[in-house]
Amino acid sequence: MYGQPRRANPSHPALTFDQMLERVRYEGAYPTRERAAEVVHNVMSALGRQLTGDERVDLAQCLPIEAALALTTQIPDTEPLTGWSFVKDLAARTGASPATARWDTGAVLAVVTRLAGPDLLARILHRLPSGYALLFGQAELRQPQPTAA
């Protein structure tokens, strides 16, 4: 496979958009670059409707410009979606099945995870509702809830 790219200058993405498409194409086993580009646009737009604050800005700086634009040109939803609701919303917007939308999400976010790095990813997951860790290929660890006495 491939490791996390090292960024010499944090203001410039570690990958070009073409390189990102190749990685997404590999992760998702998509037959063409055009299909990978469509999936990247759909997933990054959907994520842009959910992610806000400094994490949104910092993630955009890690991405190739085309992916960053798909993320940042979206107006965040006023009602945040859980991870599963995110997948169902993506499926409804793209006309795909929930299984296909989940596959597409995983293929794109696997690459985004590597670009963001562990610190930014932790901040992103802290900002988003439950269920997103699995979409990013991470374990979702829950804090124990105190029991009522």
mmCIF file of N, CA, C and O in Angstrom, residues 8 11 15 26 28-29 48 62 64 75 81 84-85 97 110 121 123 125 127 142:
data_model
loop_
_atom_site.group_PDB
_atom_site.id
_atom_site.type_symbol
_atom_site.label_atom_id
_atom_site.label_comp_id
_atom_site.label_asym_id
_atom_site.label_seq_id
_atom_site.Cartn_x
_atom_site.Cartn_y
_atom_site.Cartn_z
ATOM 1 N N ALA A 8 6.226 18.962 3.236
ATOM 2 C CA ALA A 8 7.313 19.887 3.523
ATOM 3 C C ALA A 8 6.757 21.270 3.858
ATOM 4 O O ALA A 8 7.262 21.953 4.728
ATOM 5 N N SER A 11 1.185 24.576 3.877
ATOM 6 C CA SER A 11 0.194 25.356 3.139
ATOM 7 C C SER A 11 -0.098 24.756 1.764
ATOM 8 O O SER A 11 -0.981 25.220 1.069
ATOM 9 N N LEU A 15 -0.520 15.889 -2.015
ATOM 10 C CA LEU A 15 -0.859 15.188 -3.250
ATOM 11 C C LEU A 15 -1.476 16.144 -4.253
ATOM 12 O O LEU A 15 -2.155 17.089 -3.874
ATOM 13 N N TYR A 26 -7.905 3.267 -6.470
ATOM 14 C CA TYR A 26 -7.355 2.026 -5.935
ATOM 15 C C TYR A 26 -8.180 1.553 -4.728
ATOM 16 O O TYR A 26 -8.581 0.389 -4.665
ATOM 17 N N GLY A 28 -11.250 2.220 -3.826
ATOM 18 C CA GLY A 28 -12.618 1.857 -4.157
ATOM 19 C C GLY A 28 -12.764 0.883 -5.301
ATOM 20 O O GLY A 28 -13.880 0.483 -5.631
ATOM 21 N N ALA A 29 -11.643 0.509 -5.918
ATOM 22 C CA ALA A 29 -11.653 -0.398 -7.079
ATOM 23 C C ALA A 29 -12.565 0.138 -8.183
ATOM 24 O O ALA A 29 -13.330 -0.607 -8.794
ATOM 25 N N GLY A 48 -18.456 18.504 3.586
ATOM 26 C CA GLY A 48 -18.497 19.956 3.734
ATOM 27 C C GLY A 48 -19.794 20.460 4.325
ATOM 28 O O GLY A 48 -19.831 21.540 4.927
ATOM 29 N N CYS A 62 -5.068 20.600 3.702
ATOM 30 C CA CYS A 62 -4.378 19.322 3.471
ATOM 31 C C CYS A 62 -4.739 18.702 2.122
ATOM 32 O O CYS A 62 -4.075 17.772 1.682
ATOM 33 N N PRO A 64 -5.882 18.533 -2.066
ATOM 34 C CA PRO A 64 -5.696 19.196 -3.362
ATOM 35 C C PRO A 64 -6.832 20.203 -3.573
ATOM 36 O O PRO A 64 -7.943 20.024 -3.052
ATOM 37 N N ILE A 75 -22.446 24.890 2.199
ATOM 38 C CA ILE A 75 -22.910 25.553 3.410
ATOM 39 C C ILE A 75 -23.215 24.455 4.425
ATOM 40 O O ILE A 75 -23.977 23.531 4.135
ATOM 41 N N LEU A 81 -25.565 15.445 11.103
ATOM 42 C CA LEU A 81 -25.978 14.073 10.884
ATOM 43 C C LEU A 81 -25.027 13.110 11.573
ATOM 44 O O LEU A 81 -23.822 13.347 11.603
ATOM 45 N N TRP A 84 -24.200 7.239 10.203
ATOM 46 C CA TRP A 84 -25.126 6.469 9.372
ATOM 47 C C TRP A 84 -26.067 7.396 8.607
ATOM 48 O O TRP A 84 -26.353 7.165 7.428
ATOM 49 N N SER A 85 -26.529 8.455 9.236
ATOM 50 C CA SER A 85 -27.389 9.420 8.539
ATOM 51 C C SER A 85 -26.629 10.107 7.416
ATOM 52 O O SER A 85 -27.199 10.426 6.377
ATOM 53 N N SER A 97 -27.359 3.255 -3.685
ATOM 54 C CA SER A 97 -27.849 2.491 -2.534
ATOM 55 C C SER A 97 -27.024 2.889 -1.311
ATOM 56 O O SER A 97 -25.898 3.391 -1.453
ATOM 57 N N ALA A 110 -10.628 7.132 3.425
ATOM 58 C CA ALA A 110 -9.359 6.438 3.690
ATOM 59 C C ALA A 110 -8.188 7.300 3.218
ATOM 60 O O ALA A 110 -7.171 7.415 3.906
ATOM 61 N N LEU A 121 -7.194 14.450 12.323
ATOM 62 C CA LEU A 121 -8.293 13.484 12.276
ATOM 63 C C LEU A 121 -8.978 13.385 13.646
ATOM 64 O O LEU A 121 -10.206 13.351 13.718
ATOM 65 N N ARG A 123 -9.215 15.697 15.888
ATOM 66 C CA ARG A 123 -10.009 16.919 16.061
ATOM 67 C C ARG A 123 -11.289 16.869 15.228
ATOM 68 O O ARG A 123 -12.360 17.284 15.684
ATOM 69 N N LEU A 125 -12.926 14.172 14.237
ATOM 70 C CA LEU A 125 -13.844 13.198 14.831
ATOM 71 C C LEU A 125 -14.458 13.726 16.120
ATOM 72 O O LEU A 125 -15.606 13.405 16.433
ATOM 73 N N ARG A 127 -15.277 16.816 16.609
ATOM 74 C CA ARG A 127 -16.266 17.827 16.203
ATOM 75 C C ARG A 127 -17.529 17.170 15.630
ATOM 76 O O ARG A 127 -18.625 17.697 15.791
ATOM 77 N N ARG A 142 -15.921 4.951 22.822
ATOM 78 C CA ARG A 142 -16.863 5.786 23.568
ATOM 79 C C ARG A 142 -16.396 5.912 25.012
ATOM 80 O O ARG A 142 -15.904 4.967 25.602
#
